[in-house]
PDB file of C-alpha atoms in Angstrom:
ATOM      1  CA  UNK A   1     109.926  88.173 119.118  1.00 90.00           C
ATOM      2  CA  UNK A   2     112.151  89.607 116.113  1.00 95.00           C
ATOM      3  CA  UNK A   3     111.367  93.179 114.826  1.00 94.00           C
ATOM      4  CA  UNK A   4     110.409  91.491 112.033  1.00 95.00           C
ATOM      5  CA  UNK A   5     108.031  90.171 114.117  1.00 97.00           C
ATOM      6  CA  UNK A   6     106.897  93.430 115.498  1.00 96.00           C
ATOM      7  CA  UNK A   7     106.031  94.793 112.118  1.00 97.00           C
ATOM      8  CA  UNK A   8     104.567  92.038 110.852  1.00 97.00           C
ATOM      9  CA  UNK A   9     101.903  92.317 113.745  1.00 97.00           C
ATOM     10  CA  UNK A  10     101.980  96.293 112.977  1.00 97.00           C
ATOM     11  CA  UNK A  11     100.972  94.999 109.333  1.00 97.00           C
ATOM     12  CA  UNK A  12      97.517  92.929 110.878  1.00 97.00           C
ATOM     13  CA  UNK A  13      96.996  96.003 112.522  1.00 97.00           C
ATOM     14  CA  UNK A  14      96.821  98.303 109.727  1.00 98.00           C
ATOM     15  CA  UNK A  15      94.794  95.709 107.651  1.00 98.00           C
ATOM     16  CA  UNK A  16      92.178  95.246 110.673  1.00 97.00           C
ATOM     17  CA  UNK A  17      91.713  99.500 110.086  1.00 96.00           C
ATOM     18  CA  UNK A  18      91.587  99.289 106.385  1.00 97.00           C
ATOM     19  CA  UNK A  19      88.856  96.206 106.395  1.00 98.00           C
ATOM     20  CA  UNK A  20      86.682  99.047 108.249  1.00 97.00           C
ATOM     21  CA  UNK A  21      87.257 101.483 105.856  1.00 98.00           C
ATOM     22  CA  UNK A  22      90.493 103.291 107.306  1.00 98.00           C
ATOM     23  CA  UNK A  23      93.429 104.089 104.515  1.00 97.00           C
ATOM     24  CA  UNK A  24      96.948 105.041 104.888  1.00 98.00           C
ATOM     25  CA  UNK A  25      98.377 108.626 104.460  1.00 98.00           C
ATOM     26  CA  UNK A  26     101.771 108.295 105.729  1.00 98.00           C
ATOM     27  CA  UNK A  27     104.163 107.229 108.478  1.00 98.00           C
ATOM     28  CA  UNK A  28     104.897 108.133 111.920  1.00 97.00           C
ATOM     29  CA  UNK A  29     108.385 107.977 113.239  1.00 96.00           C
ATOM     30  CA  UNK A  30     108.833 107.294 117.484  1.00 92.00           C
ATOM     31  CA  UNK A  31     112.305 107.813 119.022  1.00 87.00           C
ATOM     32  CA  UNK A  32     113.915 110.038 117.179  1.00 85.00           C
ATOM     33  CA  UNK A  33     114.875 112.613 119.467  1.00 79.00           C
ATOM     34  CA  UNK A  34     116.753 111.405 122.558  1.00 79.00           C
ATOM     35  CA  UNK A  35     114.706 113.369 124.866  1.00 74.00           C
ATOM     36  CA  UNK A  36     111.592 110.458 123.716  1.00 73.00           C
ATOM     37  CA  UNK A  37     114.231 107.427 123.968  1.00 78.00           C
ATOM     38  CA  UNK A  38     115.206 108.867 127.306  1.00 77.00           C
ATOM     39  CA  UNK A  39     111.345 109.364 128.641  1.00 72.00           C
ATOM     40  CA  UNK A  40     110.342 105.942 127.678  1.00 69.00           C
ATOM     41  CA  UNK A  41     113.400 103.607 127.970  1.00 74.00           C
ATOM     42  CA  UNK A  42     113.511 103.090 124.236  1.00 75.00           C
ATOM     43  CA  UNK A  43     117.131 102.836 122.563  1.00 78.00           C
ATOM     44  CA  UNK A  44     116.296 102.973 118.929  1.00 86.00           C
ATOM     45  CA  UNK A  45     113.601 104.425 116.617  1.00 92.00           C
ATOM     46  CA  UNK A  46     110.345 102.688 114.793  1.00 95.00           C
ATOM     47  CA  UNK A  47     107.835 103.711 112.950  1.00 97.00           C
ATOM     48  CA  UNK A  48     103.909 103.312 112.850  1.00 98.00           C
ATOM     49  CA  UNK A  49     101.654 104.046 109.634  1.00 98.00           C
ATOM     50  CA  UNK A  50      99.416 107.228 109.688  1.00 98.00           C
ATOM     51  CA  UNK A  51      95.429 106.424 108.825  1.00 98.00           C
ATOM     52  CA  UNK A  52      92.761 109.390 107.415  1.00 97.00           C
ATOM     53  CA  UNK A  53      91.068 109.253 110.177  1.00 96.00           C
ATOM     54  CA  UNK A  54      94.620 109.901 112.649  1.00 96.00           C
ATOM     55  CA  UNK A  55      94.301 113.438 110.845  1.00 96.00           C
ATOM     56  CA  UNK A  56      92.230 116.422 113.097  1.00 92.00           C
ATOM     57  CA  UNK A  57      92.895 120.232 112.540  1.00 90.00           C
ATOM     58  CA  UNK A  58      93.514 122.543 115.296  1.00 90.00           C
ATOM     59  CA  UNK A  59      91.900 123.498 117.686  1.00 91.00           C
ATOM     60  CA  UNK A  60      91.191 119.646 118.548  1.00 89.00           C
ATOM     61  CA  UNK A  61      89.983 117.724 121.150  1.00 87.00           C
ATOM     62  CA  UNK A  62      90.571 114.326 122.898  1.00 84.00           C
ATOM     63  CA  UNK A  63      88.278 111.821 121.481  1.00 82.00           C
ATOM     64  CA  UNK A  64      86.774 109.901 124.661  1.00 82.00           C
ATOM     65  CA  UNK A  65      87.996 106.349 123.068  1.00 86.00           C
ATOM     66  CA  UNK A  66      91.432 107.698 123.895  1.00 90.00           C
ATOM     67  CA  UNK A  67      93.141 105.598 126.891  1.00 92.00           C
ATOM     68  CA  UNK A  68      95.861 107.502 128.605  1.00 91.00           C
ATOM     69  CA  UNK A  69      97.142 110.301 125.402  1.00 94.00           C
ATOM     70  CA  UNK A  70      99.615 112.078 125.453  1.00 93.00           C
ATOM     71  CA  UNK A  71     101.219 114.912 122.757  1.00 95.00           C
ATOM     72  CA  UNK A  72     104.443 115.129 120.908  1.00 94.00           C
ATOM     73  CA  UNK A  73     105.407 118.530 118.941  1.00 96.00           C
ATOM     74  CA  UNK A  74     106.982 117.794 116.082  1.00 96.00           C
ATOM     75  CA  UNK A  75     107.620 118.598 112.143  1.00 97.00           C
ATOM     76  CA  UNK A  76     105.559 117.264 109.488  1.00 98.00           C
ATOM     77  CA  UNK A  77     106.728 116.824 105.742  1.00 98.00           C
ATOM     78  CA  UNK A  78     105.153 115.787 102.916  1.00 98.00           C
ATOM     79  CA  UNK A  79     107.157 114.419  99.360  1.00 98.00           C
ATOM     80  CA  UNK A  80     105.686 114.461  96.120  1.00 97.00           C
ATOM     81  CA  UNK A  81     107.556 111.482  94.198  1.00 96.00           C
ATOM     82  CA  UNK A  82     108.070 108.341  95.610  1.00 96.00           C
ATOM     83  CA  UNK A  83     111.219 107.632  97.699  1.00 96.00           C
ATOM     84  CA  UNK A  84     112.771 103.971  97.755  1.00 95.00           C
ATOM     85  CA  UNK A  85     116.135 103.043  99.065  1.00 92.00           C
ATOM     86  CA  UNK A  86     118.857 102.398 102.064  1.00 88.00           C
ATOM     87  CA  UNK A  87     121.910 104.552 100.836  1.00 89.00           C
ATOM     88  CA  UNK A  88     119.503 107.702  99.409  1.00 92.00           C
ATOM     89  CA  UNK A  89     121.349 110.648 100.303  1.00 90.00           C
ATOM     90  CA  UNK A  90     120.294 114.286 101.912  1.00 90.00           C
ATOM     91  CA  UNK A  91     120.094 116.265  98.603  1.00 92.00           C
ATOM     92  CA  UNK A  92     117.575 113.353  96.954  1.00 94.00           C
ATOM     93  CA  UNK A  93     115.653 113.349 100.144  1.00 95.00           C
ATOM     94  CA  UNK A  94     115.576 117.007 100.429  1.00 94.00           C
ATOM     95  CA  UNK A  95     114.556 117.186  96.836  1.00 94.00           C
ATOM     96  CA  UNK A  96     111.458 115.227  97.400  1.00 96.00           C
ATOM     97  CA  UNK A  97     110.072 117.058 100.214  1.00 97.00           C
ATOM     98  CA  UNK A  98     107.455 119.707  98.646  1.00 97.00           C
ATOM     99  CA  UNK A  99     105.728 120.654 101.818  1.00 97.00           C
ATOM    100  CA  UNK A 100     106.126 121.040 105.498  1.00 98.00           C
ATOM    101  CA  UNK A 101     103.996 122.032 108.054  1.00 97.00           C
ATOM    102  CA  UNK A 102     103.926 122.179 112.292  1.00 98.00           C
ATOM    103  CA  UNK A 103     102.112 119.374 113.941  1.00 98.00           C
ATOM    104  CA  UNK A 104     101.150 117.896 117.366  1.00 97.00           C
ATOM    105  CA  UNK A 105     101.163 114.200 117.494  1.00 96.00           C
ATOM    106  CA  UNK A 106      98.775 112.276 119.671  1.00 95.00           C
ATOM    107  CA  UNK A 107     100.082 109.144 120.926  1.00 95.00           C
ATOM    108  CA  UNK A 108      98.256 106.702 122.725  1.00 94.00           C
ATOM    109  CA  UNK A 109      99.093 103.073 124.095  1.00 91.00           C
ATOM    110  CA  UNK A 110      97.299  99.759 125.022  1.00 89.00           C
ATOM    111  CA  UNK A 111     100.043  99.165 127.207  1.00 89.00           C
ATOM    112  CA  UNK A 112      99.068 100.421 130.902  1.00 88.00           C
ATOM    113  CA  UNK A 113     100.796 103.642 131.920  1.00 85.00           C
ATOM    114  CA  UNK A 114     103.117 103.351 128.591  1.00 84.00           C
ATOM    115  CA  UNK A 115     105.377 100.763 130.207  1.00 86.00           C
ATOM    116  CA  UNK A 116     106.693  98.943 126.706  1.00 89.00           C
ATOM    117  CA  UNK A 117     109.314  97.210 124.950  1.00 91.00           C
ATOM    118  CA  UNK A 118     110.396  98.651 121.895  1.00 91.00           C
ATOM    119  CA  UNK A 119     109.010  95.686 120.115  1.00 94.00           C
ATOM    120  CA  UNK A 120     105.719  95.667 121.894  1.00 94.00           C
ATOM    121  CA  UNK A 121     105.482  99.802 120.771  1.00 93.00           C
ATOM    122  CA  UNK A 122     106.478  98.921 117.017  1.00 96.00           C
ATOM    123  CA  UNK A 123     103.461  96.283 117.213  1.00 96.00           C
ATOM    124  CA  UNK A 124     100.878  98.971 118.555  1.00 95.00           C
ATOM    125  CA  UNK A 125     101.733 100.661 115.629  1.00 97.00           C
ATOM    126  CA  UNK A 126     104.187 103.166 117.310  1.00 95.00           C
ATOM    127  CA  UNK A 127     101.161 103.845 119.580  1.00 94.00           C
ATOM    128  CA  UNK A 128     100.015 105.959 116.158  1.00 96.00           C
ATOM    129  CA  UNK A 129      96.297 107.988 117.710  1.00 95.00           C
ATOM    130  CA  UNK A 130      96.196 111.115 116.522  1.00 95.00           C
ATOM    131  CA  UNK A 131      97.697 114.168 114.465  1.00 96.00           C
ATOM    132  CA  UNK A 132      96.669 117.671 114.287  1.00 96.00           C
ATOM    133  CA  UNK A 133      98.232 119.481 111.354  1.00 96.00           C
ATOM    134  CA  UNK A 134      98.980 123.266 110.998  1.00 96.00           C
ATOM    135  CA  UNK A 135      98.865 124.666 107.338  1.00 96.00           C
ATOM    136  CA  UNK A 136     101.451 123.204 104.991  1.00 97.00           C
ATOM    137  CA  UNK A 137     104.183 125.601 103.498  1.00 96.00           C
ATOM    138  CA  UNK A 138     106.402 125.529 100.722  1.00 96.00           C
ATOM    139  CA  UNK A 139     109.954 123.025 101.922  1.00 95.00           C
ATOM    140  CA  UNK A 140     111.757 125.566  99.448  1.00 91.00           C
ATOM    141  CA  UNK A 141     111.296 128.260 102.129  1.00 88.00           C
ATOM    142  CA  UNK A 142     112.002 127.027 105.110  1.00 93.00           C
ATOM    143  CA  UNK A 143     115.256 125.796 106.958  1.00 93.00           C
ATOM    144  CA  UNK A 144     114.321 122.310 108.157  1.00 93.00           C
ATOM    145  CA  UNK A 145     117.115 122.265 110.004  1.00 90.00           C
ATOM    146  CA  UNK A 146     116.760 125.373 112.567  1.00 92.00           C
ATOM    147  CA  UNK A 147     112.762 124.879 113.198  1.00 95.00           C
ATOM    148  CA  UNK A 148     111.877 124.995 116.700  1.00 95.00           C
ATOM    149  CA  UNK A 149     108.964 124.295 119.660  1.00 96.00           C
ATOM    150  CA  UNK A 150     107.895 126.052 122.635  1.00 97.00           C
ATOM    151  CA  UNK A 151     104.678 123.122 124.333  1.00 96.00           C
ATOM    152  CA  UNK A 152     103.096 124.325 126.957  1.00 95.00           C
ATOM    153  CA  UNK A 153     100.232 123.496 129.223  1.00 92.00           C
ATOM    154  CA  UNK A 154     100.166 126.630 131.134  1.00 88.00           C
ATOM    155  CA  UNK A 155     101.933 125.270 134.299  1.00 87.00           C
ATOM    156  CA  UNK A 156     105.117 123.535 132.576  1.00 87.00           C
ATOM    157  CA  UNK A 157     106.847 124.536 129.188  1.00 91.00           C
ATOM    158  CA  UNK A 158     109.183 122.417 126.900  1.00 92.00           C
ATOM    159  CA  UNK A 159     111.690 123.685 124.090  1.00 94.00           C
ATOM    160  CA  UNK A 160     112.804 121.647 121.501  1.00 94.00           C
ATOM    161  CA  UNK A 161     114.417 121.794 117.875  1.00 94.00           C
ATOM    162  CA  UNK A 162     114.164 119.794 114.714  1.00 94.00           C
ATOM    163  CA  UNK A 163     118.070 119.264 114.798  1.00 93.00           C
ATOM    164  CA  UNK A 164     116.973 117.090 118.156  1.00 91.00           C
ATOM    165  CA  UNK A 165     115.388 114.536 115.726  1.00 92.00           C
ATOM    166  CA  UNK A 166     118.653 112.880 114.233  1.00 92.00           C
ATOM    167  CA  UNK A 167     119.805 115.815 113.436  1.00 92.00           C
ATOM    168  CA  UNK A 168     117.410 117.075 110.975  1.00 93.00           C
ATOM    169  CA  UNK A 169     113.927 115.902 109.424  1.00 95.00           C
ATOM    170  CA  UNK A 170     115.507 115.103 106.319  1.00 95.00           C
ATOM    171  CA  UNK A 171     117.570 112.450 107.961  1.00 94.00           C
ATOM    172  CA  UNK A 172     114.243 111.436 109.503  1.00 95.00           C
ATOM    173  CA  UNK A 173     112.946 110.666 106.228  1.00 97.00           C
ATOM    174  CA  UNK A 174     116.328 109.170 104.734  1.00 95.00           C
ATOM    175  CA  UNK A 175     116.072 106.716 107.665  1.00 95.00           C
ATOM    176  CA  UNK A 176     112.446 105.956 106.985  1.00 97.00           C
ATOM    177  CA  UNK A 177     113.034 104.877 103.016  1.00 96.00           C
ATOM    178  CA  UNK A 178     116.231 102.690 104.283  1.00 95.00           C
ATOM    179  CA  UNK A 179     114.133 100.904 107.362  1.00 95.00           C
ATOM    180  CA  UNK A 180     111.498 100.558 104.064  1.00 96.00           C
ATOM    181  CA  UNK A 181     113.434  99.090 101.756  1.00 95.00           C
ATOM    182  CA  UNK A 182     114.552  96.769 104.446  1.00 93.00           C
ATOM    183  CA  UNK A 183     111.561  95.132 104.255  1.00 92.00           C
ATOM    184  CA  UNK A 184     110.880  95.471 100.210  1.00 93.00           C
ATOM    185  CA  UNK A 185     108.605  98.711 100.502  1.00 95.00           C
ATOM    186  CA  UNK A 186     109.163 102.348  99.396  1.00 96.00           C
ATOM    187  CA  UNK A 187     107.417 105.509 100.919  1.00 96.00           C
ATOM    188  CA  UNK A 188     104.805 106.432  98.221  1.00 97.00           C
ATOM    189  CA  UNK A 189     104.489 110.052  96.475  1.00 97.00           C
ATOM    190  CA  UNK A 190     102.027 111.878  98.562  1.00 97.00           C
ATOM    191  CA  UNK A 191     103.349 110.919 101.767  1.00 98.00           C
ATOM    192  CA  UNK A 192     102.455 112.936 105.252  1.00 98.00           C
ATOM    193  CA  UNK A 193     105.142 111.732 107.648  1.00 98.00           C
ATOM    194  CA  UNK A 194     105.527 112.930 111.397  1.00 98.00           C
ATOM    195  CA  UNK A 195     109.620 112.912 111.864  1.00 96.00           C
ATOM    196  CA  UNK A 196     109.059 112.267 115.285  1.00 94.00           C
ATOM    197  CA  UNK A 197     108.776 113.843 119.178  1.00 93.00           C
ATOM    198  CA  UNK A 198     111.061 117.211 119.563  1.00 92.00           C
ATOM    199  CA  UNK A 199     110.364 117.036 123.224  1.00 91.00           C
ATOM    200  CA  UNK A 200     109.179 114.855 125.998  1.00 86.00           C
ATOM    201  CA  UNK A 201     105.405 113.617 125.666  1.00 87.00           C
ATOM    202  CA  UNK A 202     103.397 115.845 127.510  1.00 90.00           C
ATOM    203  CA  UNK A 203      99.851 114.549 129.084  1.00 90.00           C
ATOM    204  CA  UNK A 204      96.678 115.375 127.721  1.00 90.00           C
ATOM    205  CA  UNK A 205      94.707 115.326 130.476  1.00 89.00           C
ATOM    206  CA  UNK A 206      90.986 116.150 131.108  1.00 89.00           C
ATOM    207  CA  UNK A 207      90.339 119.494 131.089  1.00 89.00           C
ATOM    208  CA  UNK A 208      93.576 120.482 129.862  1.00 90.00           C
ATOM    209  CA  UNK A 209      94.691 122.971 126.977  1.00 94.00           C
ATOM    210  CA  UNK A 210      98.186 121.866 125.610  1.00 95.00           C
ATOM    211  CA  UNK A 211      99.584 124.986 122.982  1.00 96.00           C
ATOM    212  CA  UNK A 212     102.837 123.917 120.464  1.00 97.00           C
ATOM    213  CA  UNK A 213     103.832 127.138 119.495  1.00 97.00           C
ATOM    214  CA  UNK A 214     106.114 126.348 116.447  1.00 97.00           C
ATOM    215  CA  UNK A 215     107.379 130.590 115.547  1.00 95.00           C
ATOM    216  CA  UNK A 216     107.060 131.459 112.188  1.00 93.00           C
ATOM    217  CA  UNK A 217     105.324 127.935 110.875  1.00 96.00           C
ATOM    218  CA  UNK A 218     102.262 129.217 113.323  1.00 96.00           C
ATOM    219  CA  UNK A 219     100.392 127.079 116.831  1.00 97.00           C
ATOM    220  CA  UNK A 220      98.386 124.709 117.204  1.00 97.00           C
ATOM    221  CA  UNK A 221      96.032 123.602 120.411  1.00 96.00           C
ATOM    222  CA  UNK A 222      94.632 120.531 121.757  1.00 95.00           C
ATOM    223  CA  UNK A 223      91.930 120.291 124.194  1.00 93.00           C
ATOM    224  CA  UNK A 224      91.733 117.428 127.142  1.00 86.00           C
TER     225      UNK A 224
END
């Protein structure tokens, strides 16, 4: 199997959710940070498409048709005009973002105990379950490049940074409209995308109360 390949799958997948209704928001990005390539033997980033119904405010829960999920801390963006290209540079990227906001990404896999090739995550959609947003904020005032993360379950805590996820969210997104493009598409006007894991996944387990706890840009909870 070819990445192409991968996607292409990814693509049945996303049309099986929109023949029951589902539509597209955005993109997710997985394996951005090398903490997430190093806690799941991936050597290179994908990304999965974000549906309406992915999107849950906080506090949230676990929904029971969840497998084994897990959560991700990381920096949301949104860009109001659409971005299309391979060679786009930081300034026309960073011109198009017109929101940002904290968010905890719910990942969740068909694969048993999240033992996958990087092609076999890319067809599972990135293993794309679940988002809870914080409140979106102005990109103009804040420095995408010195955002950080404290997660926490209330035994273990992990610190990351958005300069973790290739260096900055706004290479996130440059990456995302090349990887695009690649394949004839462009990331609409209106897009939510998650630039990816800041930290290790962290298990959502029954019973459990995971806090991201993002400064300034505010925290968000999920409930086991």
């Amino acid at each position: 199997m070819t990445v192409d390949d991968a996607y292409a799958i990814q693509d049945h997948l996303i049309a099986f959710y929109r023949a029951a209704g589902d539509r597209p928001v955005g993109f997710k990005l997985g394996f951005t940070s090398a903490a997430m390539r190093r806690a799941l033997g991936v050597e290179q980033p994908n990304y999965g498409v974000l549906m309406a119904s992915m999107l849950r405010s906080s506090p949230a829960r676990a929904l029971e048709s969840f497998i084994h999920p897990r959560v991700e801390p990381e920096i949301a963006v949104r860009v109001h005009r659409e971005l299309y290209g391979s060679d786009l540079d930081e300034a026309q990227v960073k011109g198009a973002i017109e929101a940002v906001a904290p968010a905890l990404e719910i990942v969740d896999s068909r694969y048993e105990h999240f033992r996958f090739t990087f092609l076999d995550n890319t067809a599972d959609n990135s293993s794309a379950a679940g988002v809870v947003l914080g409140e979106w904020r102005e990109a103009s005032d804040i420095d995408l490049e010195r955002l950080s993360v404290v997660l926490s379950d209330g035994s273990h805590e992990w610190r990351g940074s958005s300069a973790d996820v290739m260096g900055s969210p706004v290479k996130a997104v440059a990456w995302l409209s090349g990887e695009l493009a690649r394949r004839g598409r462009s990331l609409p006007a209106g897009s939510v995308i998650l630039t990816g894991g800041m930290t290790a996944p962290l298990p959502l387990r029954p019973g459990s109360r995971v806090v991201g706890n993002f400064g300034n840009l505010g925290t968000l909870v999920i409930h086991g």
